[in-house]
mmCIF file with all atom_site columns, C-alpha atoms in Angstrom:
data_model
loop_
_atom_site.group_PDB
_atom_site.id
_atom_site.type_symbol
_atom_site.label_atom_id
_atom_site.label_alt_id
_atom_site.label_comp_id
_atom_site.label_asym_id
_atom_site.label_entity_id
_atom_site.label_seq_id
_atom_site.pdbx_PDB_ins_code
_atom_site.Cartn_x
_atom_site.Cartn_y
_atom_site.Cartn_z
_atom_site.occupancy
_atom_site.B_iso_or_equiv
_atom_site.pdbx_formal_charge
_atom_site.auth_seq_id
_atom_site.auth_comp_id
_atom_site.auth_asym_id
_atom_site.auth_atom_id
_atom_site.pdbx_PDB_model_num
ATOM 1   C CA . MET A 1 1   ? 14.940  17.781  -9.796  1.00 40.00 ? 1   MET A CA 1
ATOM 2   C CA . VAL A 1 2   ? 18.229  17.277  -8.057  1.00 43.00 ? 2   VAL A CA 1
ATOM 3   C CA . TYR A 1 3   ? 21.466  18.832  -9.216  1.00 43.00 ? 3   TYR A CA 1
ATOM 4   C CA . GLY A 1 4   ? 24.644  16.858  -8.807  1.00 46.00 ? 4   GLY A CA 1
ATOM 5   C CA . HIS A 1 5   ? 28.263  16.878  -9.939  1.00 47.00 ? 5   HIS A CA 1
ATOM 6   C CA . SER A 1 6   ? 29.864  14.150  -11.988 1.00 50.00 ? 6   SER A CA 1
ATOM 7   C CA . ASP A 1 7   ? 33.153  15.936  -12.513 1.00 53.00 ? 7   ASP A CA 1
ATOM 8   C CA . PRO A 1 8   ? 34.646  19.147  -11.097 1.00 55.00 ? 8   PRO A CA 1
ATOM 9   C CA . GLY A 1 9   ? 33.211  22.363  -12.468 1.00 53.00 ? 9   GLY A CA 1
ATOM 10  C CA . ARG A 1 10  ? 30.360  20.657  -14.305 1.00 53.00 ? 10  ARG A CA 1
ATOM 11  C CA . SER A 1 11  ? 26.845  20.107  -12.992 1.00 63.00 ? 11  SER A CA 1
ATOM 12  C CA . HIS A 1 12  ? 24.129  17.869  -14.367 1.00 68.00 ? 12  HIS A CA 1
ATOM 13  C CA . ILE A 1 13  ? 20.591  16.975  -13.490 1.00 74.00 ? 13  ILE A CA 1
ATOM 14  C CA . ILE A 1 14  ? 20.014  13.673  -11.731 1.00 76.00 ? 14  ILE A CA 1
ATOM 15  C CA . GLU A 1 15  ? 16.707  12.275  -12.881 1.00 83.00 ? 15  GLU A CA 1
ATOM 16  C CA . PRO A 1 16  ? 15.221  10.300  -10.016 1.00 83.00 ? 16  PRO A CA 1
ATOM 17  C CA . VAL A 1 17  ? 13.925  6.801   -10.645 1.00 88.00 ? 17  VAL A CA 1
ATOM 18  C CA . THR A 1 18  ? 10.165  6.764   -10.122 1.00 90.00 ? 18  THR A CA 1
ATOM 19  C CA . LEU A 1 19  ? 8.443   3.594   -8.948  1.00 93.00 ? 19  LEU A CA 1
ATOM 20  C CA . LYS A 1 20  ? 4.755   2.784   -8.656  1.00 94.00 ? 20  LYS A CA 1
ATOM 21  C CA . ILE A 1 21  ? 3.584   1.044   -5.477  1.00 95.00 ? 21  ILE A CA 1
ATOM 22  C CA . LEU A 1 22  ? 0.025   -0.126  -4.796  1.00 93.00 ? 22  LEU A CA 1
ATOM 23  C CA . VAL A 1 23  ? -1.528  -0.012  -1.343  1.00 94.00 ? 23  VAL A CA 1
ATOM 24  C CA . ALA A 1 24  ? -4.250  -2.646  -1.079  1.00 93.00 ? 24  ALA A CA 1
ATOM 25  C CA . GLY A 1 25  ? -6.176  -4.473  1.603   1.00 91.00 ? 25  GLY A CA 1
ATOM 26  C CA . GLY A 1 26  ? -9.619  -4.902  3.025   1.00 86.00 ? 26  GLY A CA 1
ATOM 27  C CA . PHE A 1 27  ? -12.284 -2.311  3.658   1.00 82.00 ? 27  PHE A CA 1
ATOM 28  C CA . GLY A 1 28  ? -11.280 -0.106  6.599   1.00 82.00 ? 28  GLY A CA 1
ATOM 29  C CA . ALA A 1 29  ? -7.717  -1.465  6.916   1.00 88.00 ? 29  ALA A CA 1
ATOM 30  C CA . GLY A 1 30  ? -6.169  2.038   6.817   1.00 90.00 ? 30  GLY A CA 1
ATOM 31  C CA . LYS A 1 31  ? -5.042  2.445   3.199   1.00 91.00 ? 31  LYS A CA 1
ATOM 32  C CA . THR A 1 32  ? -6.103  6.104   2.915   1.00 90.00 ? 32  THR A CA 1
ATOM 33  C CA . THR A 1 33  ? -4.479  6.845   6.277   1.00 91.00 ? 33  THR A CA 1
ATOM 34  C CA . LEU A 1 34  ? -1.216  5.160   5.204   1.00 93.00 ? 34  LEU A CA 1
ATOM 35  C CA . VAL A 1 35  ? -0.957  7.139   1.952   1.00 93.00 ? 35  VAL A CA 1
ATOM 36  C CA . GLY A 1 36  ? -1.775  10.396  3.756   1.00 92.00 ? 36  GLY A CA 1
ATOM 37  C CA . ALA A 1 37  ? 0.722   9.776   6.565   1.00 93.00 ? 37  ALA A CA 1
ATOM 38  C CA . VAL A 1 38  ? 3.709   9.485   4.251   1.00 92.00 ? 38  VAL A CA 1
ATOM 39  C CA . SER A 1 39  ? 2.881   11.599  1.182   1.00 90.00 ? 39  SER A CA 1
ATOM 40  C CA . GLU A 1 40  ? 4.980   14.735  0.721   1.00 91.00 ? 40  GLU A CA 1
ATOM 41  C CA . ILE A 1 41  ? 2.230   16.244  -1.432  1.00 81.00 ? 41  ILE A CA 1
ATOM 42  C CA . LYS A 1 42  ? -1.413  16.744  -0.491  1.00 79.00 ? 42  LYS A CA 1
ATOM 43  C CA . PRO A 1 43  ? -2.818  13.305  -1.292  1.00 71.00 ? 43  PRO A CA 1
ATOM 44  C CA . LEU A 1 44  ? -5.509  12.918  -3.907  1.00 65.00 ? 44  LEU A CA 1
ATOM 45  C CA . ARG A 1 45  ? -8.451  11.170  -2.295  1.00 59.00 ? 45  ARG A CA 1
ATOM 46  C CA . THR A 1 46  ? -11.685 9.899   -3.809  1.00 57.00 ? 46  THR A CA 1
ATOM 47  C CA . GLU A 1 47  ? -13.643 9.359   -0.615  1.00 54.00 ? 47  GLU A CA 1
ATOM 48  C CA . GLU A 1 48  ? -17.399 9.389   -0.351  1.00 50.00 ? 48  GLU A CA 1
ATOM 49  C CA . LEU A 1 49  ? -19.665 9.136   2.667   1.00 54.00 ? 49  LEU A CA 1
ATOM 50  C CA . LEU A 1 50  ? -20.982 5.701   3.529   1.00 46.00 ? 50  LEU A CA 1
ATOM 51  C CA . THR A 1 51  ? -24.743 5.662   3.091   1.00 50.00 ? 51  THR A CA 1
ATOM 52  C CA . GLU A 1 52  ? -27.654 3.517   4.186   1.00 53.00 ? 52  GLU A CA 1
ATOM 53  C CA . ALA A 1 53  ? -27.953 2.285   0.587   1.00 47.00 ? 53  ALA A CA 1
ATOM 54  C CA . GLY A 1 54  ? -24.472 0.735   0.853   1.00 52.00 ? 54  GLY A CA 1
ATOM 55  C CA . ARG A 1 55  ? -25.130 -1.031  4.173   1.00 50.00 ? 55  ARG A CA 1
ATOM 56  C CA . PRO A 1 56  ? -26.302 -4.322  2.641   1.00 52.00 ? 56  PRO A CA 1
ATOM 57  C CA . VAL A 1 57  ? -23.195 -4.357  0.390   1.00 53.00 ? 57  VAL A CA 1
ATOM 58  C CA . ASP A 1 58  ? -20.416 -3.054  2.668   1.00 53.00 ? 58  ASP A CA 1
ATOM 59  C CA . ASN A 1 59  ? -19.481 -5.223  5.628   1.00 57.00 ? 59  ASN A CA 1
ATOM 60  C CA . ILE A 1 60  ? -18.597 -2.760  8.396   1.00 54.00 ? 60  ILE A CA 1
ATOM 61  C CA . ALA A 1 61  ? -18.301 -5.344  11.192  1.00 55.00 ? 61  ALA A CA 1
ATOM 62  C CA . GLY A 1 62  ? -15.231 -4.380  13.185  1.00 54.00 ? 62  GLY A CA 1
ATOM 63  C CA . VAL A 1 63  ? -15.026 -0.898  11.626  1.00 54.00 ? 63  VAL A CA 1
ATOM 64  C CA . GLU A 1 64  ? -18.413 0.483   12.677  1.00 55.00 ? 64  GLU A CA 1
ATOM 65  C CA . GLY A 1 65  ? -16.958 3.966   13.228  1.00 57.00 ? 65  GLY A CA 1
ATOM 66  C CA . LYS A 1 66  ? -15.949 4.295   9.557   1.00 49.00 ? 66  LYS A CA 1
ATOM 67  C CA . LYS A 1 67  ? -17.862 7.153   7.882   1.00 55.00 ? 67  LYS A CA 1
ATOM 68  C CA . THR A 1 68  ? -16.221 7.375   4.420   1.00 52.00 ? 68  THR A CA 1
ATOM 69  C CA . THR A 1 69  ? -14.889 4.997   1.789   1.00 52.00 ? 69  THR A CA 1
ATOM 70  C CA . THR A 1 70  ? -12.504 5.231   -1.163  1.00 50.00 ? 70  THR A CA 1
ATOM 71  C CA . VAL A 1 71  ? -14.415 4.813   -4.425  1.00 45.00 ? 71  VAL A CA 1
ATOM 72  C CA . ALA A 1 72  ? -11.592 5.053   -6.969  1.00 50.00 ? 72  ALA A CA 1
ATOM 73  C CA . MET A 1 73  ? -8.104  5.501   -5.504  1.00 67.00 ? 73  MET A CA 1
ATOM 74  C CA . ASP A 1 74  ? -5.823  7.471   -3.237  1.00 86.00 ? 74  ASP A CA 1
ATOM 75  C CA . PHE A 1 75  ? -2.630  8.959   -4.662  1.00 87.00 ? 75  PHE A CA 1
ATOM 76  C CA . GLY A 1 76  ? 0.478   10.231  -2.927  1.00 91.00 ? 76  GLY A CA 1
ATOM 77  C CA . ARG A 1 77  ? 4.201   10.682  -3.498  1.00 89.00 ? 77  ARG A CA 1
ATOM 78  C CA . ILE A 1 78  ? 7.270   10.225  -1.323  1.00 92.00 ? 78  ILE A CA 1
ATOM 79  C CA . THR A 1 79  ? 10.953  10.763  -2.056  1.00 91.00 ? 79  THR A CA 1
ATOM 80  C CA . LEU A 1 80  ? 12.903  8.014   -0.296  1.00 84.00 ? 80  LEU A CA 1
ATOM 81  C CA . ARG A 1 81  ? 16.295  9.225   -1.567  1.00 85.00 ? 81  ARG A CA 1
ATOM 82  C CA . GLU A 1 82  ? 17.325  12.002  -3.941  1.00 87.00 ? 82  GLU A CA 1
ATOM 83  C CA . ASP A 1 83  ? 17.357  9.442   -6.750  1.00 89.00 ? 83  ASP A CA 1
ATOM 84  C CA . LEU A 1 84  ? 14.246  7.419   -5.767  1.00 90.00 ? 84  LEU A CA 1
ATOM 85  C CA . VAL A 1 85  ? 10.631  8.614   -5.769  1.00 92.00 ? 85  VAL A CA 1
ATOM 86  C CA . LEU A 1 86  ? 7.633   6.402   -5.027  1.00 92.00 ? 86  LEU A CA 1
ATOM 87  C CA . TYR A 1 87  ? 4.163   7.042   -6.396  1.00 93.00 ? 87  TYR A CA 1
ATOM 88  C CA . LEU A 1 88  ? 1.573   5.456   -4.127  1.00 94.00 ? 88  LEU A CA 1
ATOM 89  C CA . PHE A 1 89  ? -1.790  4.291   -5.423  1.00 91.00 ? 89  PHE A CA 1
ATOM 90  C CA . GLY A 1 90  ? -4.287  3.216   -2.769  1.00 88.00 ? 90  GLY A CA 1
ATOM 91  C CA . THR A 1 91  ? -6.905  0.804   -4.067  1.00 85.00 ? 91  THR A CA 1
ATOM 92  C CA . PRO A 1 92  ? -10.549 0.766   -3.003  1.00 77.00 ? 92  PRO A CA 1
ATOM 93  C CA . GLY A 1 93  ? -11.305 -1.969  -0.467  1.00 60.00 ? 93  GLY A CA 1
ATOM 94  C CA . GLN A 1 94  ? -14.818 -3.100  -1.362  1.00 58.00 ? 94  GLN A CA 1
ATOM 95  C CA . ASP A 1 95  ? -15.458 -5.953  -3.788  1.00 58.00 ? 95  ASP A CA 1
ATOM 96  C CA . ARG A 1 96  ? -17.651 -3.779  -6.003  1.00 53.00 ? 96  ARG A CA 1
ATOM 97  C CA . PHE A 1 97  ? -14.694 -1.528  -6.900  1.00 57.00 ? 97  PHE A CA 1
ATOM 98  C CA . TRP A 1 98  ? -12.183 -4.295  -7.692  1.00 62.00 ? 98  TRP A CA 1
ATOM 99  C CA . PHE A 1 99  ? -12.619 -3.729  -11.432 1.00 63.00 ? 99  PHE A CA 1
ATOM 100 C CA . LEU A 1 100 ? -10.295 -0.721  -10.932 1.00 71.00 ? 100 LEU A CA 1
ATOM 101 C CA . TRP A 1 101 ? -7.417  -2.852  -9.658  1.00 73.00 ? 101 TRP A CA 1
ATOM 102 C CA . ASP A 1 102 ? -6.165  -3.996  -13.080 1.00 81.00 ? 102 ASP A CA 1
ATOM 103 C CA . GLU A 1 103 ? -5.732  -0.395  -14.230 1.00 82.00 ? 103 GLU A CA 1
ATOM 104 C CA . LEU A 1 104 ? -4.065  0.635   -10.996 1.00 81.00 ? 104 LEU A CA 1
ATOM 105 C CA . ALA A 1 105 ? -1.720  -2.399  -11.075 1.00 85.00 ? 105 ALA A CA 1
ATOM 106 C CA . THR A 1 106 ? -0.375  -1.637  -14.563 1.00 89.00 ? 106 THR A CA 1
ATOM 107 C CA . GLY A 1 107 ? 3.318   -0.804  -14.265 1.00 91.00 ? 107 GLY A CA 1
ATOM 108 C CA . ALA A 1 108 ? 3.497   -1.367  -10.494 1.00 92.00 ? 108 ALA A CA 1
ATOM 109 C CA . LEU A 1 109 ? 6.834   -2.522  -9.079  1.00 94.00 ? 109 LEU A CA 1
ATOM 110 C CA . GLY A 1 110 ? 5.224   -3.903  -5.934  1.00 96.00 ? 110 GLY A CA 1
ATOM 111 C CA . ALA A 1 111 ? 2.478   -3.566  -3.391  1.00 96.00 ? 111 ALA A CA 1
ATOM 112 C CA . VAL A 1 112 ? 1.588   -3.258  0.266   1.00 96.00 ? 112 VAL A CA 1
ATOM 113 C CA . VAL A 1 113 ? -1.211  -5.500  1.513   1.00 97.00 ? 113 VAL A CA 1
ATOM 114 C CA . LEU A 1 114 ? -2.452  -3.694  4.609   1.00 95.00 ? 114 LEU A CA 1
ATOM 115 C CA . ALA A 1 115 ? -3.873  -6.121  7.148   1.00 94.00 ? 115 ALA A CA 1
ATOM 116 C CA . ASP A 1 116 ? -6.218  -5.582  10.079  1.00 91.00 ? 116 ASP A CA 1
ATOM 117 C CA . THR A 1 117 ? -6.055  -8.530  12.488  1.00 89.00 ? 117 THR A CA 1
ATOM 118 C CA . ARG A 1 118 ? -9.699  -7.941  13.458  1.00 88.00 ? 118 ARG A CA 1
ATOM 119 C CA . ARG A 1 119 ? -10.661 -8.793  9.855   1.00 88.00 ? 119 ARG A CA 1
ATOM 120 C CA . LEU A 1 120 ? -7.666  -10.738 8.553   1.00 90.00 ? 120 LEU A CA 1
ATOM 121 C CA . GLU A 1 121 ? -9.786  -12.675 6.056   1.00 91.00 ? 121 GLU A CA 1
ATOM 122 C CA . ASP A 1 122 ? -10.277 -9.405  4.134   1.00 89.00 ? 122 ASP A CA 1
ATOM 123 C CA . CYS A 1 123 ? -6.636  -9.704  2.974   1.00 91.00 ? 123 CYS A CA 1
ATOM 124 C CA . PHE A 1 124 ? -7.080  -12.958 1.086   1.00 93.00 ? 124 PHE A CA 1
ATOM 125 C CA . ALA A 1 125 ? -8.351  -11.295 -2.100  1.00 91.00 ? 125 ALA A CA 1
ATOM 126 C CA . ALA A 1 126 ? -5.401  -8.865  -2.267  1.00 92.00 ? 126 ALA A CA 1
ATOM 127 C CA . VAL A 1 127 ? -2.830  -11.582 -1.494  1.00 95.00 ? 127 VAL A CA 1
ATOM 128 C CA . ASP A 1 128 ? -4.363  -13.804 -4.188  1.00 93.00 ? 128 ASP A CA 1
ATOM 129 C CA . TYR A 1 129 ? -4.466  -10.933 -6.697  1.00 92.00 ? 129 TYR A CA 1
ATOM 130 C CA . PHE A 1 130 ? -0.761  -10.113 -6.366  1.00 94.00 ? 130 PHE A CA 1
ATOM 131 C CA . GLU A 1 131 ? 0.364   -13.743 -6.219  1.00 95.00 ? 131 GLU A CA 1
ATOM 132 C CA . ARG A 1 132 ? -1.529  -14.586 -9.435  1.00 94.00 ? 132 ARG A CA 1
ATOM 133 C CA . ARG A 1 133 ? -0.017  -11.626 -11.265 1.00 93.00 ? 133 ARG A CA 1
ATOM 134 C CA . GLY A 1 134 ? 3.521   -12.110 -9.960  1.00 94.00 ? 134 GLY A CA 1
ATOM 135 C CA . ILE A 1 135 ? 3.606   -8.690  -8.264  1.00 95.00 ? 135 ILE A CA 1
ATOM 136 C CA . ALA A 1 136 ? 5.925   -8.649  -5.239  1.00 96.00 ? 136 ALA A CA 1
ATOM 137 C CA . PHE A 1 137 ? 4.212   -7.501  -2.047  1.00 97.00 ? 137 PHE A CA 1
ATOM 138 C CA . THR A 1 138 ? 4.760   -6.968  1.653   1.00 97.00 ? 138 THR A CA 1
ATOM 139 C CA . VAL A 1 139 ? 2.018   -7.617  4.191   1.00 97.00 ? 139 VAL A CA 1
ATOM 140 C CA . ALA A 1 140 ? 1.873   -4.732  6.672   1.00 96.00 ? 140 ALA A CA 1
ATOM 141 C CA . VAL A 1 141 ? -0.131  -5.461  9.815   1.00 95.00 ? 141 VAL A CA 1
ATOM 142 C CA . ASN A 1 142 ? -1.732  -2.189  10.886  1.00 93.00 ? 142 ASN A CA 1
ATOM 143 C CA . CYS A 1 143 ? -1.908  -1.839  14.678  1.00 89.00 ? 143 CYS A CA 1
ATOM 144 C CA . PHE A 1 144 ? -5.370  -0.747  15.769  1.00 83.00 ? 144 PHE A CA 1
ATOM 145 C CA . GLU A 1 145 ? -6.225  0.143   19.348  1.00 78.00 ? 145 GLU A CA 1
ATOM 146 C CA . GLY A 1 146 ? -8.024  -2.714  21.013  1.00 74.00 ? 146 GLY A CA 1
ATOM 147 C CA . ALA A 1 147 ? -7.013  -5.250  18.351  1.00 76.00 ? 147 ALA A CA 1
ATOM 148 C CA . ASP A 1 148 ? -5.117  -8.381  19.330  1.00 78.00 ? 148 ASP A CA 1
ATOM 149 C CA . ASN A 1 149 ? -1.429  -8.360  18.479  1.00 85.00 ? 149 ASN A CA 1
ATOM 150 C CA . TYR A 1 150 ? -0.044  -11.414 16.735  1.00 88.00 ? 150 TYR A CA 1
ATOM 151 C CA . PRO A 1 151 ? 3.557   -12.293 15.864  1.00 89.00 ? 151 PRO A CA 1
ATOM 152 C CA . GLU A 1 152 ? 4.553   -11.955 12.213  1.00 91.00 ? 152 GLU A CA 1
ATOM 153 C CA . ASP A 1 153 ? 4.874   -15.741 11.855  1.00 90.00 ? 153 ASP A CA 1
ATOM 154 C CA . SER A 1 154 ? 1.265   -16.230 12.999  1.00 92.00 ? 154 SER A CA 1
ATOM 155 C CA . VAL A 1 155 ? 0.033   -13.723 10.396  1.00 93.00 ? 155 VAL A CA 1
ATOM 156 C CA . ARG A 1 156 ? 2.154   -15.433 7.713   1.00 93.00 ? 156 ARG A CA 1
ATOM 157 C CA . GLU A 1 157 ? 0.655   -18.814 8.604   1.00 94.00 ? 157 GLU A CA 1
ATOM 158 C CA . ALA A 1 158 ? -2.925  -17.486 8.764   1.00 94.00 ? 158 ALA A CA 1
ATOM 159 C CA . LEU A 1 159 ? -2.574  -15.925 5.291   1.00 94.00 ? 159 LEU A CA 1
ATOM 160 C CA . ASP A 1 160 ? -0.683  -18.973 3.923   1.00 94.00 ? 160 ASP A CA 1
ATOM 161 C CA . LEU A 1 161 ? 2.100   -16.766 2.560   1.00 95.00 ? 161 LEU A CA 1
ATOM 162 C CA . ASP A 1 162 ? 5.279   -17.839 0.791   1.00 92.00 ? 162 ASP A CA 1
ATOM 163 C CA . PRO A 1 163 ? 8.206   -17.935 3.229   1.00 90.00 ? 163 PRO A CA 1
ATOM 164 C CA . GLY A 1 164 ? 9.902   -15.096 1.299   1.00 92.00 ? 164 GLY A CA 1
ATOM 165 C CA . THR A 1 165 ? 6.977   -12.675 1.525   1.00 96.00 ? 165 THR A CA 1
ATOM 166 C CA . PRO A 1 166 ? 7.799   -10.000 4.125   1.00 96.00 ? 166 PRO A CA 1
ATOM 167 C CA . VAL A 1 167 ? 5.378   -9.430  7.001   1.00 96.00 ? 167 VAL A CA 1
ATOM 168 C CA . VAL A 1 168 ? 5.916   -6.263  9.036   1.00 96.00 ? 168 VAL A CA 1
ATOM 169 C CA . ILE A 1 169 ? 4.057   -4.602  11.896  1.00 94.00 ? 169 ILE A CA 1
ATOM 170 C CA . CYS A 1 170 ? 3.200   -0.932  11.330  1.00 95.00 ? 170 CYS A CA 1
ATOM 171 C CA . ASP A 1 171 ? 1.143   2.023   12.419  1.00 95.00 ? 171 ASP A CA 1
ATOM 172 C CA . ALA A 1 172 ? -0.439  3.508   9.288   1.00 94.00 ? 172 ALA A CA 1
ATOM 173 C CA . ARG A 1 173 ? -0.702  6.892   11.042  1.00 94.00 ? 173 ARG A CA 1
ATOM 174 C CA . GLU A 1 174 ? 3.060   7.219   11.606  1.00 95.00 ? 174 GLU A CA 1
ATOM 175 C CA . ARG A 1 175 ? 5.264   8.482   8.771   1.00 95.00 ? 175 ARG A CA 1
ATOM 176 C CA . GLU A 1 176 ? 8.430   6.638   9.863   1.00 96.00 ? 176 GLU A CA 1
ATOM 177 C CA . SER A 1 177 ? 6.556   3.382   10.328  1.00 95.00 ? 177 SER A CA 1
ATOM 178 C CA . VAL A 1 178 ? 5.042   3.678   6.840   1.00 95.00 ? 178 VAL A CA 1
ATOM 179 C CA . LYS A 1 179 ? 8.452   4.533   5.332   1.00 94.00 ? 179 LYS A CA 1
ATOM 180 C CA . GLN A 1 180 ? 9.834   1.249   6.713   1.00 95.00 ? 180 GLN A CA 1
ATOM 181 C CA . VAL A 1 181 ? 6.938   -0.618  5.076   1.00 96.00 ? 181 VAL A CA 1
ATOM 182 C CA . LEU A 1 182 ? 7.671   1.034   1.723   1.00 95.00 ? 182 LEU A CA 1
ATOM 183 C CA . ILE A 1 183 ? 11.386  0.272   1.985   1.00 94.00 ? 183 ILE A CA 1
ATOM 184 C CA . SER A 1 184 ? 10.470  -3.363  2.635   1.00 95.00 ? 184 SER A CA 1
ATOM 185 C CA . VAL A 1 185 ? 8.292   -3.422  -0.505  1.00 95.00 ? 185 VAL A CA 1
ATOM 186 C CA . VAL A 1 186 ? 11.004  -1.891  -2.706  1.00 94.00 ? 186 VAL A CA 1
ATOM 187 C CA . GLU A 1 187 ? 13.726  -4.209  -1.375  1.00 94.00 ? 187 GLU A CA 1
ATOM 188 C CA . HIS A 1 188 ? 11.521  -7.288  -1.773  1.00 95.00 ? 188 HIS A CA 1
ATOM 189 C CA . ALA A 1 189 ? 10.445  -6.286  -5.291  1.00 94.00 ? 189 ALA A CA 1
ATOM 190 C CA . MET A 1 190 ? 14.057  -5.639  -6.346  1.00 91.00 ? 190 MET A CA 1
ATOM 191 C CA . LEU A 1 191 ? 15.121  -9.067  -5.031  1.00 91.00 ? 191 LEU A CA 1
ATOM 192 C CA . ALA A 1 192 ? 12.205  -10.735 -6.829  1.00 85.00 ? 192 ALA A CA 1
ATOM 193 C CA . THR A 1 193 ? 13.066  -8.911  -10.065 1.00 81.00 ? 193 THR A CA 1
ATOM 194 C CA . SER A 1 194 ? 16.755  -9.871  -9.932  1.00 78.00 ? 194 SER A CA 1
ATOM 195 C CA . ALA A 1 195 ? 15.833  -13.505 -9.167  1.00 74.00 ? 195 ALA A CA 1
ATOM 196 C CA . THR A 1 196 ? 13.797  -13.756 -12.382 1.00 70.00 ? 196 THR A CA 1
ATOM 197 C CA . ARG A 1 197 ? 16.595  -12.442 -14.599 1.00 63.00 ? 197 ARG A CA 1
#
């Protein structure tokens, strides 16, 4: 809690506004890394080892070095300002865990769709999910070593996004980069909310 002063000699508690943000995207796009890079608390992770039994189900082309996968969610928290706290919920990336998305999306202000240009088609399901439900989102293109870099407009065109949907380039390992993504989500969601009033 933050203590502030509204008038001389008298203090009061400023209750921060808390907002729920989803972090979605394809398998291996960096969702767990993004939540961990920015969370001010030890993130809750529900990762399990990838097994041979999952090989026929999980497409690991392009992310062959991946050893674990999120099976329920990741959770983290970041204070952007003294009066604004974001709760981050990372969704699982594989199709077989999508039944969890509706629960995770309840009450969300907005979302990040984390994109990997090596597997851009993996974003279509997340983009479609948020568009159908009217949840404002920002597409964050995660920069992987060895991956081709594309301008934001090319990514927007490839994903057939609305002109107003923000597309930003980020490094999911870097706290400041992730903070800029989250600020973009909040600003976009606030604009979308005020436009519908």
